[in-house]
PDB file of C-alpha atoms in Angstrom:
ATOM      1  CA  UNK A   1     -10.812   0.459 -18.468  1.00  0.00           C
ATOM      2  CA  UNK A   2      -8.498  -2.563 -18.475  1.00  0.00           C
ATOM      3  CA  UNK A   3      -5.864  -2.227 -15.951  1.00  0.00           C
ATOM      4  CA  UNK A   4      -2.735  -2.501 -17.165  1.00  0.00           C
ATOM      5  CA  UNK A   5       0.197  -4.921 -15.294  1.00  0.00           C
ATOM      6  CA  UNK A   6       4.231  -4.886 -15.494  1.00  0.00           C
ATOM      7  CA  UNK A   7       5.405  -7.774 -17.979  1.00  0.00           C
ATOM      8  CA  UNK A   8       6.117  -9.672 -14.745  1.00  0.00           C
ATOM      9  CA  UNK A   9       5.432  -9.707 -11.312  1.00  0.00           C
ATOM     10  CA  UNK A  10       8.251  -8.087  -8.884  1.00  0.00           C
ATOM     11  CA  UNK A  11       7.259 -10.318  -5.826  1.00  0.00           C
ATOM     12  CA  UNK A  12       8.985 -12.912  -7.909  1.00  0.00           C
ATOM     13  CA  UNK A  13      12.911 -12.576  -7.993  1.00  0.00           C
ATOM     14  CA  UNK A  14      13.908 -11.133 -11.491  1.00  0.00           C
ATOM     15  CA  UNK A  15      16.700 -11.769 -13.469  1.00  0.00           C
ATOM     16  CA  UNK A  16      18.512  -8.380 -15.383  1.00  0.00           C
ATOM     17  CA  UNK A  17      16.640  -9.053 -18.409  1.00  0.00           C
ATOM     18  CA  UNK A  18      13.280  -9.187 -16.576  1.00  0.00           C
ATOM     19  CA  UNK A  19      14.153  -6.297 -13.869  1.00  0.00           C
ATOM     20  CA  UNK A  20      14.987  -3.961 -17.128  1.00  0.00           C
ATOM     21  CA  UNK A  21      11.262  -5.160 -18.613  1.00  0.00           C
ATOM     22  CA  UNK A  22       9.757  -4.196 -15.183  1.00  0.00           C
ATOM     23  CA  UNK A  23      11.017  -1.006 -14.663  1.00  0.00           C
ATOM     24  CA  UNK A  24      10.646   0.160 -18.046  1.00  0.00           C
ATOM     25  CA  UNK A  25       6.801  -1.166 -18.185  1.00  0.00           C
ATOM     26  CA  UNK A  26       6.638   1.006 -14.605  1.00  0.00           C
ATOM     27  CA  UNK A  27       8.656   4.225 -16.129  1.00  0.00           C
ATOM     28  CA  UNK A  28       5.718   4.122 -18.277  1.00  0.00           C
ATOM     29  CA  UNK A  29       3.172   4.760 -15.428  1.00  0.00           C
ATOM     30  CA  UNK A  30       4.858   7.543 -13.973  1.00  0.00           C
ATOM     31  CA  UNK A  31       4.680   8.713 -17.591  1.00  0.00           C
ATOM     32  CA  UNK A  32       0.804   8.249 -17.671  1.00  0.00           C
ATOM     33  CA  UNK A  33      -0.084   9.147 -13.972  1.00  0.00           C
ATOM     34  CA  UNK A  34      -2.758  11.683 -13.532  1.00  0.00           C
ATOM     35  CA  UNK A  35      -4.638  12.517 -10.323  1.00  0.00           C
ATOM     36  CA  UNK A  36      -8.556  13.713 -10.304  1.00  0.00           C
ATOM     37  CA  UNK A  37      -9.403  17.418  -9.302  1.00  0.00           C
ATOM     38  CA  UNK A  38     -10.612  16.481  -6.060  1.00  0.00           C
ATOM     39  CA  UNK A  39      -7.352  14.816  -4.732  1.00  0.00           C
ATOM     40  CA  UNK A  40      -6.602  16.230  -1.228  1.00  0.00           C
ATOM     41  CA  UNK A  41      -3.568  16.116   0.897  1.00  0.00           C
ATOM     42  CA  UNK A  42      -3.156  13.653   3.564  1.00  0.00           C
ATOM     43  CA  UNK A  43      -2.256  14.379   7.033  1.00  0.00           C
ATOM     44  CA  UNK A  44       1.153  13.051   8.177  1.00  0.00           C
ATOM     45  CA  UNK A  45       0.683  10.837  11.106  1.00  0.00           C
ATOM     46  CA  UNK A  46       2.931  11.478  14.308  1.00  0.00           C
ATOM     47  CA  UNK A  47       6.465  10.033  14.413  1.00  0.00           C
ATOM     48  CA  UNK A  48       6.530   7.664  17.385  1.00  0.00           C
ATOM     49  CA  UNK A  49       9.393   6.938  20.013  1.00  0.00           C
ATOM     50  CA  UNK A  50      12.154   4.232  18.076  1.00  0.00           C
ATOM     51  CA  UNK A  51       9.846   4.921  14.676  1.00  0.00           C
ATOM     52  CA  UNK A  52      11.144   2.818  12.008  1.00  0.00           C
ATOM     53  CA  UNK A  53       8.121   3.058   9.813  1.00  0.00           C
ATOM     54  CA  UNK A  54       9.219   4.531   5.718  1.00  0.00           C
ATOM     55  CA  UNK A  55       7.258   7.543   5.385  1.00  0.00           C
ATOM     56  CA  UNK A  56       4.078   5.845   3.404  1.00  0.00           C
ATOM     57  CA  UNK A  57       3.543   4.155   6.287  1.00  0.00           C
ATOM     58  CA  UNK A  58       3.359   6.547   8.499  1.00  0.00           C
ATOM     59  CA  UNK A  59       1.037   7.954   6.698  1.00  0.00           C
ATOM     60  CA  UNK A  60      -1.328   5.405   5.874  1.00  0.00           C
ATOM     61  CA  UNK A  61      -1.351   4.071   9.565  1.00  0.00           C
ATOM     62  CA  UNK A  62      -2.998   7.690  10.459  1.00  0.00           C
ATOM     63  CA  UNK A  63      -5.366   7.344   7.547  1.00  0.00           C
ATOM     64  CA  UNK A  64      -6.576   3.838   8.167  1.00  0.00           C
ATOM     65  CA  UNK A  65      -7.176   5.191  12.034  1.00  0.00           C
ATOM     66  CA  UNK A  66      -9.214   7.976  11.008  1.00  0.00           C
ATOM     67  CA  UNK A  67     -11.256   6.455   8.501  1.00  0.00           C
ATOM     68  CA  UNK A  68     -12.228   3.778  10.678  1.00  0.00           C
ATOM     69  CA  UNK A  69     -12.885   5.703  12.935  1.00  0.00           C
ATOM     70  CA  UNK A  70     -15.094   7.776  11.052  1.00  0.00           C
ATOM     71  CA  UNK A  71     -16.968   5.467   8.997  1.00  0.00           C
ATOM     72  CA  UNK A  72     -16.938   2.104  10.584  1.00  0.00           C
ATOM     73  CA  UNK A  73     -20.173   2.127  12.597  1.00  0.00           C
ATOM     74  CA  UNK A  74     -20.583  -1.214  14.816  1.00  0.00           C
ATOM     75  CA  UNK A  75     -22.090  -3.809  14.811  1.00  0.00           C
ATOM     76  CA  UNK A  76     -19.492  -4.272  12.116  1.00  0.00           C
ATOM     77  CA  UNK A  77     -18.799  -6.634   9.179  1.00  0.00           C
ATOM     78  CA  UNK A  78     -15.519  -6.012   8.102  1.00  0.00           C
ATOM     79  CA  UNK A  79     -13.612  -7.343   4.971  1.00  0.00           C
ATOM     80  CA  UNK A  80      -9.670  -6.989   4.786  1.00  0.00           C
ATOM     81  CA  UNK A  81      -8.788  -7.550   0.949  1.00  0.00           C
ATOM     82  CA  UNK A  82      -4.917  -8.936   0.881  1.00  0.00           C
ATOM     83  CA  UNK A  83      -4.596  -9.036   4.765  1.00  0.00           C
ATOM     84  CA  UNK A  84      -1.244 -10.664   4.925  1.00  0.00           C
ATOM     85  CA  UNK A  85      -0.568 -11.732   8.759  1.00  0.00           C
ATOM     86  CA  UNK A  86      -3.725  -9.868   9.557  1.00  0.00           C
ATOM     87  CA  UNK A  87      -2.267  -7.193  11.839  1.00  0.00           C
ATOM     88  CA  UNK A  88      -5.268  -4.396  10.579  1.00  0.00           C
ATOM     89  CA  UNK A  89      -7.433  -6.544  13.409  1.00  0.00           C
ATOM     90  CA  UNK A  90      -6.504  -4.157  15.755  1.00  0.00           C
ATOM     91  CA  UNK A  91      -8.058  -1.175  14.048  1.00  0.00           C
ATOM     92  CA  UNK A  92     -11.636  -3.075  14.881  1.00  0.00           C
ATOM     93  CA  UNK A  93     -10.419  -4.671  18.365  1.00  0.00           C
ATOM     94  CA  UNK A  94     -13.029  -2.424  20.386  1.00  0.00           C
ATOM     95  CA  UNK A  95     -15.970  -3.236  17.476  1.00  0.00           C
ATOM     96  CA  UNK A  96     -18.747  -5.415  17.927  1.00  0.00           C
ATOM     97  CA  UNK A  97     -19.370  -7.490  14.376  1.00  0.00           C
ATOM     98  CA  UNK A  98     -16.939  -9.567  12.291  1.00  0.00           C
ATOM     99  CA  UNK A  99     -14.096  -9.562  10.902  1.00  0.00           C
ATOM    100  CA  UNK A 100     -13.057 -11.362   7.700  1.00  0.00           C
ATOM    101  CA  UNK A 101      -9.376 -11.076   6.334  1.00  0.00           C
ATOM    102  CA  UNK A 102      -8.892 -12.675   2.907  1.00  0.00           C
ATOM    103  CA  UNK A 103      -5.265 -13.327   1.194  1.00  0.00           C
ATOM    104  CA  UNK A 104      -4.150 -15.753  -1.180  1.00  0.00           C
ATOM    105  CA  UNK A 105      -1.605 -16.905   1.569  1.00  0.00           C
ATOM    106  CA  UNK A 106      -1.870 -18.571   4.671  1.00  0.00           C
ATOM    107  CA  UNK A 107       0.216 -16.728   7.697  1.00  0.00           C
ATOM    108  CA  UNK A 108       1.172 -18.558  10.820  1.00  0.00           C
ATOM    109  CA  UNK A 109       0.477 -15.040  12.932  1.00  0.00           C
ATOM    110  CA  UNK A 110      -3.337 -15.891  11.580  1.00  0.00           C
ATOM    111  CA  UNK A 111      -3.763 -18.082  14.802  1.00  0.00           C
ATOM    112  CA  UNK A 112      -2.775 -15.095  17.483  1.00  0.00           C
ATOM    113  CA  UNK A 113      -5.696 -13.048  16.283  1.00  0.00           C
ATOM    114  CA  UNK A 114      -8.079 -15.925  16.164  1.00  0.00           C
ATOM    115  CA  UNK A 115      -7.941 -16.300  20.212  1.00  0.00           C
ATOM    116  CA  UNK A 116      -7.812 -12.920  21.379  1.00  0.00           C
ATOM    117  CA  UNK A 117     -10.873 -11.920  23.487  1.00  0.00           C
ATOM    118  CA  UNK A 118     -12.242  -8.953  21.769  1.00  0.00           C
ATOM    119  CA  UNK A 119     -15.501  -8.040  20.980  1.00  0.00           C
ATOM    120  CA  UNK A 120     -15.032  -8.912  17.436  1.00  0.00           C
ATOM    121  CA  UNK A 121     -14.997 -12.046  15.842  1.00  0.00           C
ATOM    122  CA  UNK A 122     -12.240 -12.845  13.633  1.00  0.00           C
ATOM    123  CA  UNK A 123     -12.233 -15.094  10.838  1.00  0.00           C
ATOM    124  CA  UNK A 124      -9.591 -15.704   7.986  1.00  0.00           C
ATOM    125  CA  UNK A 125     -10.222 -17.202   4.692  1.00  0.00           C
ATOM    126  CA  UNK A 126      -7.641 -18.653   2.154  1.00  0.00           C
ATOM    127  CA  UNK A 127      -8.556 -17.413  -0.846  1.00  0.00           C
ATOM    128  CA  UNK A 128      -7.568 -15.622  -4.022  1.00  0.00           C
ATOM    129  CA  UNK A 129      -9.281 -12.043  -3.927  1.00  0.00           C
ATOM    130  CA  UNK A 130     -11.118 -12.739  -7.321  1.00  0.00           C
ATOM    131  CA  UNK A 131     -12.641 -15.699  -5.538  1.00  0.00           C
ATOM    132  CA  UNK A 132     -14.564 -12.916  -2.857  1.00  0.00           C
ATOM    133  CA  UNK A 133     -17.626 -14.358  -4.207  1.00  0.00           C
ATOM    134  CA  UNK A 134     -17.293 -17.491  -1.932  1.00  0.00           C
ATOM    135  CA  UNK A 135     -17.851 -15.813   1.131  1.00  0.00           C
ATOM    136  CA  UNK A 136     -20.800 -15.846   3.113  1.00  0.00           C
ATOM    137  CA  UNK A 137     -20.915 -12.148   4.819  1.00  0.00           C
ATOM    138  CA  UNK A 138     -22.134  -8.937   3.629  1.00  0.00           C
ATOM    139  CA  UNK A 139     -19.578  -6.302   4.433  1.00  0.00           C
ATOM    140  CA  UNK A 140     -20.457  -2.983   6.193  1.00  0.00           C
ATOM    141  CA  UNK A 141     -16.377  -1.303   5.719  1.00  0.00           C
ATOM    142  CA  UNK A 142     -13.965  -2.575   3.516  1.00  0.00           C
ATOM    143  CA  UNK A 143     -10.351  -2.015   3.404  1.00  0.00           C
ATOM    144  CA  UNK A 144      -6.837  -2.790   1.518  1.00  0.00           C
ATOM    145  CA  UNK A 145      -4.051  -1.526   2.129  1.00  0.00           C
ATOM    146  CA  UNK A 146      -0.737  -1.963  -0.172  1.00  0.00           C
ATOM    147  CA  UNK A 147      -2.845  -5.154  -1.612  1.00  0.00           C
ATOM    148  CA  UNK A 148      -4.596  -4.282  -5.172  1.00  0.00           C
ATOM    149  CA  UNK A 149      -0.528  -4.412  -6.662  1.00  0.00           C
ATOM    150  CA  UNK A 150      -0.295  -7.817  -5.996  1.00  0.00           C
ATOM    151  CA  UNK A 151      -3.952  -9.323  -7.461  1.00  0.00           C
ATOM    152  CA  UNK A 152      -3.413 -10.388 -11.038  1.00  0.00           C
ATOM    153  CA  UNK A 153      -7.294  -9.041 -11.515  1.00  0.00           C
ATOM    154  CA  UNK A 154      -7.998  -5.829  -9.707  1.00  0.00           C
ATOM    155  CA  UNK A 155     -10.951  -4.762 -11.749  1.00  0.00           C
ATOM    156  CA  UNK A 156     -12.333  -8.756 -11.071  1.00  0.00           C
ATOM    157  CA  UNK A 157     -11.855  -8.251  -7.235  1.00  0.00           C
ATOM    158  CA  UNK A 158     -13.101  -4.763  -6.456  1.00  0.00           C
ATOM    159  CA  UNK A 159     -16.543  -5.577  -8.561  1.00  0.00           C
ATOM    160  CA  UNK A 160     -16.646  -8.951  -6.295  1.00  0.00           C
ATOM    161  CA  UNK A 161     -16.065  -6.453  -3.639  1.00  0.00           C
ATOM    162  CA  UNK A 162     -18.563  -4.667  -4.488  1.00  0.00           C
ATOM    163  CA  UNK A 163     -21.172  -7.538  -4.957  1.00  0.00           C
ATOM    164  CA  UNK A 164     -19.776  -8.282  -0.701  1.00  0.00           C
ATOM    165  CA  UNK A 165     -21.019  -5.081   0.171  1.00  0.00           C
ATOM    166  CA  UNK A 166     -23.521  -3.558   1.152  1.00  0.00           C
ATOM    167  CA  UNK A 167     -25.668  -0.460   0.068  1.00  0.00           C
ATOM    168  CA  UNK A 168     -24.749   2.403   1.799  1.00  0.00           C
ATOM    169  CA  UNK A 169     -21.415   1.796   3.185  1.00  0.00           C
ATOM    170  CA  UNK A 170     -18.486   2.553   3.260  1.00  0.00           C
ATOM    171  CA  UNK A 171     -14.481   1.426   2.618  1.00  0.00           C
ATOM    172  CA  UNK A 172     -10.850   2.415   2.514  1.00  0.00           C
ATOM    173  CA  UNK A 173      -8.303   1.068  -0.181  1.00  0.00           C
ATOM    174  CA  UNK A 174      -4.494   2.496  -0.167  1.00  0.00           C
ATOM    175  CA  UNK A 175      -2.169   1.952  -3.005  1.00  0.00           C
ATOM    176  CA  UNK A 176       1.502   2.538  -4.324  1.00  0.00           C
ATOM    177  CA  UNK A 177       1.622   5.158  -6.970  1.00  0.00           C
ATOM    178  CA  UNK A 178       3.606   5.535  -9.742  1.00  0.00           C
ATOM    179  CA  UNK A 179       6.675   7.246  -8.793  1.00  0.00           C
ATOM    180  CA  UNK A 180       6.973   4.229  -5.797  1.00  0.00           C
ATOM    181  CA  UNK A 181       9.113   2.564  -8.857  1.00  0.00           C
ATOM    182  CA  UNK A 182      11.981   4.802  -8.336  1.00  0.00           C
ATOM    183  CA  UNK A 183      11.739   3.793  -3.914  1.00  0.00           C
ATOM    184  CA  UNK A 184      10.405  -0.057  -4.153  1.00  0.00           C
ATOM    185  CA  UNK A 185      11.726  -0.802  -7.735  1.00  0.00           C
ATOM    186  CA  UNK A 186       9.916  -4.203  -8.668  1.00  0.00           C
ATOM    187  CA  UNK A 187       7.125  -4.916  -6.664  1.00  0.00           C
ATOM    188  CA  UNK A 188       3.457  -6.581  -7.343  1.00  0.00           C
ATOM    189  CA  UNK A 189       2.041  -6.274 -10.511  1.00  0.00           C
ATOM    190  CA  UNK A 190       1.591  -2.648 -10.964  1.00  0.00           C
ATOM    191  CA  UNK A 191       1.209   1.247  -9.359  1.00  0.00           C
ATOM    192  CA  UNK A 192      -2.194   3.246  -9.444  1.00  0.00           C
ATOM    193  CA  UNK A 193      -2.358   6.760 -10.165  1.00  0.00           C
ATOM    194  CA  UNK A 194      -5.338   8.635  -8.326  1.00  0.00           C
ATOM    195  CA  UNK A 195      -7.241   8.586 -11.640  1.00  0.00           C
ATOM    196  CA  UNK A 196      -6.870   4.982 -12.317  1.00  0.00           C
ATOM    197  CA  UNK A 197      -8.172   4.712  -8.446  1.00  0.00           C
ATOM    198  CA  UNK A 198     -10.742   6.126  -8.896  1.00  0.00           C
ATOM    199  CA  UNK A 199     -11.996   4.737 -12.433  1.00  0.00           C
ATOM    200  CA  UNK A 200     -11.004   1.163 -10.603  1.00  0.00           C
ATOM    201  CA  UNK A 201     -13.719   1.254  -8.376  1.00  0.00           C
ATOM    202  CA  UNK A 202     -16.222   3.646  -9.956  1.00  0.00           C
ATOM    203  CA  UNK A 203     -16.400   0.827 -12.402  1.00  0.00           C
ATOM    204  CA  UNK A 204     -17.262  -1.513  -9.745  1.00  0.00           C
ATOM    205  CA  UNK A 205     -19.977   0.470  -8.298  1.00  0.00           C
ATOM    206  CA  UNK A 206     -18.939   2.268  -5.789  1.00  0.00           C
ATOM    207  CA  UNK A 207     -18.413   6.250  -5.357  1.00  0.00           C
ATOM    208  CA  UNK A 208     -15.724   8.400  -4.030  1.00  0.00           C
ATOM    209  CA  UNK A 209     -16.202  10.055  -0.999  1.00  0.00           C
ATOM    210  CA  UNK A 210     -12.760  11.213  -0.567  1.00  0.00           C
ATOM    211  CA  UNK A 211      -9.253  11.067  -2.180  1.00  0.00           C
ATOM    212  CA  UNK A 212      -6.001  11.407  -0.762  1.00  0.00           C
ATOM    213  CA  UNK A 213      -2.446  12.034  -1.840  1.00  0.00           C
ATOM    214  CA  UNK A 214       0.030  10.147   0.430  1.00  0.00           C
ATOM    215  CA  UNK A 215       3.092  12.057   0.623  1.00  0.00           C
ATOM    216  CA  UNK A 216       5.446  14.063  -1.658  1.00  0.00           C
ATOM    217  CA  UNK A 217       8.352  15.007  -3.636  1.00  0.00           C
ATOM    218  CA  UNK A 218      10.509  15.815  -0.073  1.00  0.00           C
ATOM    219  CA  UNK A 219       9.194  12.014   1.589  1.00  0.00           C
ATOM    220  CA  UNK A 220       9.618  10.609  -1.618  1.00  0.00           C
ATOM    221  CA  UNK A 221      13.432  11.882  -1.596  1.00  0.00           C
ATOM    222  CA  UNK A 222      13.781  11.415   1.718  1.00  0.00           C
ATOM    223  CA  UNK A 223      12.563   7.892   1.347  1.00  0.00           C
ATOM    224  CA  UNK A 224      15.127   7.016  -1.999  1.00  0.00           C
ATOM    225  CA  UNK A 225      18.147   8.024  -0.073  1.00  0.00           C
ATOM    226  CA  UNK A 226      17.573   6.455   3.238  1.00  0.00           C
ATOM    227  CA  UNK A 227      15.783   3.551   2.782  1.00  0.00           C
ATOM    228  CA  UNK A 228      16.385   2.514  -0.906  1.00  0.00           C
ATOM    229  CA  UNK A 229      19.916   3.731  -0.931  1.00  0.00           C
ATOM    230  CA  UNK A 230      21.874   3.597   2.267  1.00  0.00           C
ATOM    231  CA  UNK A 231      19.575   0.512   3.644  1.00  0.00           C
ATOM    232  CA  UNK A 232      19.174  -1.662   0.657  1.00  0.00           C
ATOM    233  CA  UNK A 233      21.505  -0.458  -2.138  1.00  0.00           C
ATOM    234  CA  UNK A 234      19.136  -0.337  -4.995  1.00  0.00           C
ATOM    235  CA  UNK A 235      18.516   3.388  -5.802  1.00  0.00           C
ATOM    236  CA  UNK A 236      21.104   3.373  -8.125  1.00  0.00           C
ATOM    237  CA  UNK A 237      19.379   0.252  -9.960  1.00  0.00           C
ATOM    238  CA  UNK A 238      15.879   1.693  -9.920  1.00  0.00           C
ATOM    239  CA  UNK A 239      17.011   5.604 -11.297  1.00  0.00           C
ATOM    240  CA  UNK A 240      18.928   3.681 -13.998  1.00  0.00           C
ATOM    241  CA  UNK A 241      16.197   1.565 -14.844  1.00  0.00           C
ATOM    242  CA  UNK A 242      18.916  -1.137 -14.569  1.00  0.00           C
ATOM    243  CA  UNK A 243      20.276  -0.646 -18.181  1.00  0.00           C
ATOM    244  CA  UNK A 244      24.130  -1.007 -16.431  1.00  0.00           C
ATOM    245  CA  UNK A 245      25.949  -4.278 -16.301  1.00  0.00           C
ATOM    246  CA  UNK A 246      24.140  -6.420 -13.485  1.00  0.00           C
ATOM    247  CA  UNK A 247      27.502  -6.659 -11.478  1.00  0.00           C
ATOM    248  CA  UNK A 248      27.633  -2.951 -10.910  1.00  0.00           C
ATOM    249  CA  UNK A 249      24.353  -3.512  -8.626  1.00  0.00           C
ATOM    250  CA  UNK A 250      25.303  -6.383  -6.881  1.00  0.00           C
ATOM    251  CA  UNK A 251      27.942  -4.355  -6.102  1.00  0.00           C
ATOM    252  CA  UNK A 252      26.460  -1.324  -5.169  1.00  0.00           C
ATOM    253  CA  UNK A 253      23.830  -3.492  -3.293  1.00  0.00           C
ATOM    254  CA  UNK A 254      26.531  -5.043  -1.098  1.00  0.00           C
ATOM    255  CA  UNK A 255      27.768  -1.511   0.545  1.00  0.00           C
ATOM    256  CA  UNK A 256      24.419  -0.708   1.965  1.00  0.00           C
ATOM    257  CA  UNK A 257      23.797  -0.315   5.744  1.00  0.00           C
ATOM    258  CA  UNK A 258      21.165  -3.214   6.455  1.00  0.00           C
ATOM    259  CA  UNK A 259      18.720  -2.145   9.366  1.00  0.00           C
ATOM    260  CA  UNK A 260      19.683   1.774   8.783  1.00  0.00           C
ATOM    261  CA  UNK A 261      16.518   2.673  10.334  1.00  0.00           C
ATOM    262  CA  UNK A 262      16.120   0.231  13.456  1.00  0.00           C
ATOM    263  CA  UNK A 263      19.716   0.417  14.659  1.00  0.00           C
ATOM    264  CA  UNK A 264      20.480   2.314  18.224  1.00  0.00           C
ATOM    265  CA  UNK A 265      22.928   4.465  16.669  1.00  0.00           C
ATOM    266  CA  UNK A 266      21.021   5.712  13.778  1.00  0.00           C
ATOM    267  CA  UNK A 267      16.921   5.650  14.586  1.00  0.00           C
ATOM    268  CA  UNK A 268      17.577   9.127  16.679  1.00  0.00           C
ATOM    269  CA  UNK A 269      18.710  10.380  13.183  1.00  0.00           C
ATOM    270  CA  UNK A 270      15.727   8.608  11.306  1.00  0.00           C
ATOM    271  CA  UNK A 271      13.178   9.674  13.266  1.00  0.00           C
ATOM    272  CA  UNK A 272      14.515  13.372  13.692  1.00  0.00           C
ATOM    273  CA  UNK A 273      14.725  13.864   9.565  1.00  0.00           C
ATOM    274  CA  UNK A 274      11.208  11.651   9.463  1.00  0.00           C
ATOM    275  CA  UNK A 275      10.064  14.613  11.656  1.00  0.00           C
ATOM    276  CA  UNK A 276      11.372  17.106   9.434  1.00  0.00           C
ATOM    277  CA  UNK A 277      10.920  16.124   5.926  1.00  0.00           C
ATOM    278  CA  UNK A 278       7.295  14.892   6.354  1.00  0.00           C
ATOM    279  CA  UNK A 279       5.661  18.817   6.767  1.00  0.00           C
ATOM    280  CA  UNK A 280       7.289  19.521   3.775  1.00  0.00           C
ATOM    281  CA  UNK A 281       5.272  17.328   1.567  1.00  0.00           C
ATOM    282  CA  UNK A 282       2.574  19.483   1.928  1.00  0.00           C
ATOM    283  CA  UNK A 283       4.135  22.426  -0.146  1.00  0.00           C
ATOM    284  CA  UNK A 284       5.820  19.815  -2.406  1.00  0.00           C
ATOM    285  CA  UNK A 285       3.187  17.366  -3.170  1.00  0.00           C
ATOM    286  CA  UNK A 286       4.721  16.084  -6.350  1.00  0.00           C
ATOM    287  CA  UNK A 287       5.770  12.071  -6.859  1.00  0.00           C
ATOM    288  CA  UNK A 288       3.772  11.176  -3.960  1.00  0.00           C
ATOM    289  CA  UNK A 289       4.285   7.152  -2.335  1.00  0.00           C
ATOM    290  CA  UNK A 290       0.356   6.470  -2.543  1.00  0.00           C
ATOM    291  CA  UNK A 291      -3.265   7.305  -3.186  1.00  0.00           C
ATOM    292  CA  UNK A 292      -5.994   6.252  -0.787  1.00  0.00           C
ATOM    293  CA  UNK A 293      -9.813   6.146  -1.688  1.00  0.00           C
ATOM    294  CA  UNK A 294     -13.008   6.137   0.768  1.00  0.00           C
ATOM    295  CA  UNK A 295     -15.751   4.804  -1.101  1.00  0.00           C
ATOM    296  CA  UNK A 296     -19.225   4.133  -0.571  1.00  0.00           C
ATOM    297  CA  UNK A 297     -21.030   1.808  -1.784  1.00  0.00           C
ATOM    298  CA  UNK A 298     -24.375   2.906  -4.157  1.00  0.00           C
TER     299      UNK A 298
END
């Protein structure tokens, strides 16, 4: 399996021309998506007081909670593929062992995390994911989450993962799916069905323990009106696949509500439809927002 990438990447800005190119190349996922027999529902996590969080997130904050807490066994070696500012720490805080959060930036917030007087030890490395083989640790968990879009080589960084790990244990990776295009529009390279998930690290030598479908069609809705129309302005772009004149979107872009979820006067609405819609996705669990894996490694 060579997995396929969007003509360009969407955490660049895009001109029309390329924007039309990138959601075309991602129409074509949601075209091709497929999810394995064993693909189970994921529990929605609890809505907490001033929640702001989009639905995905909700969810995959509950998941990453559980699985640690299932699977991570300390003394633990953990490795964060694509850890941004490094705020999954905290899943590990209480853990005795290591932790070892890898991006191909450098975040300033790096420095908070390196002080903090936990039982783990935290350590951050600068380095492209495909690069994994430079490290010096053997990893007892894994995890990504919302990373494996954004690494030019996927297949190239979960076999280096792989090679990091060892026998017997076990990790958690969370990705967009397809129909994310329609809610995000461009963003990282690519989407992951639960099939292509699954073949992604199969290939690399792990196994699948578990798979999980994060969200559905009522989120996913819910999500596209709120978030990427009233907040940002760009569901009209994405649906359209941006084949209008450019200036309609700038445009329609303009009349959005910036902070529509974080604002006194609407969060109490937010949060009360978060609360509602996200049962729902359990009797609708079409055009999900994500896929997560726990793997083990063979």
């Amino acid at each position: 399996m060579t997995m396929g990438k969007t003509p360009y990447s969407g955490d660049i800005k895009l001109d029309a021309r390329a924007t039309r190119a990138y959601l075309r190349a991602g129409w074509q996922e949601i075209r091709n998506s497929a999810e394995p027999e064993e693909v189970i529902q994921a529990p929605p996590g609890k809505v907490l007081p001033k929640d702001d969080r989009s639905p995905f997130r909700v969810y995959a904050d509950q998941l990453m909670a559980d699985t640690v807490q299932e699977y991570a066994q300390p003394p633990v070696t953990v490795i964060d593929l694509g850890c941004g500012t490094g705020l999954y720490t905290r899943l590990f805080a209480a853990y005795a062992g290591e932790y070892h959060g890898v991006d191909v930036f450098e975040y300033a917030e790096w420095e908070a995390f390196l002080t903090q007087h936990w039982p783990l030890k935290v350590f951050f490395h600068h380095l492209p994911a495909e690069k994994l083989d430079a490290l010096e640790v053997q990893a007892t968990f894994s995890l990504s989450s919302s990373a494996l879009e954004h690494i030019d080589d996927p297949e190239q960084a979960v076999r280096r993962l792989a090679e990091k790990t060892q026998s017997g244990t076990y990790g958690l990776h969370i990705v967009p799916a397809p129909w994310t295009l329609m809610t995000y529009g461009p963003h990282g390279w690519r989407r992951f069905s639960g099939m292509q998930l699954k073949t992604l690290f199969e290939n690399a030598g792990f196994e699948c323990v578990r798979m999980y479908r994060l969200g559905g069609l009522a989120s996913t809705i819910f999500h596209g009106l709120w978030l990427t129309g009233l907040e940002q302005g760009l569901l009209f772009r994405n649906l359209t696949l941006a084949v209008f004149p450019y200036i309609l979107y700038r445009i329609n872009s303009k009349l959005s509500l910036r902070d529509a979820r974080s604002k006194p006067l609407f969060n109490p609405i937010y949060r009360t439809l978060l609360r509602c819609v996200l049962p729902l996705d359990r009797w609708l669990p079409y055009a999900p927002a994500g896929y997560a894996i726990v793997v083990r490694r063979k």
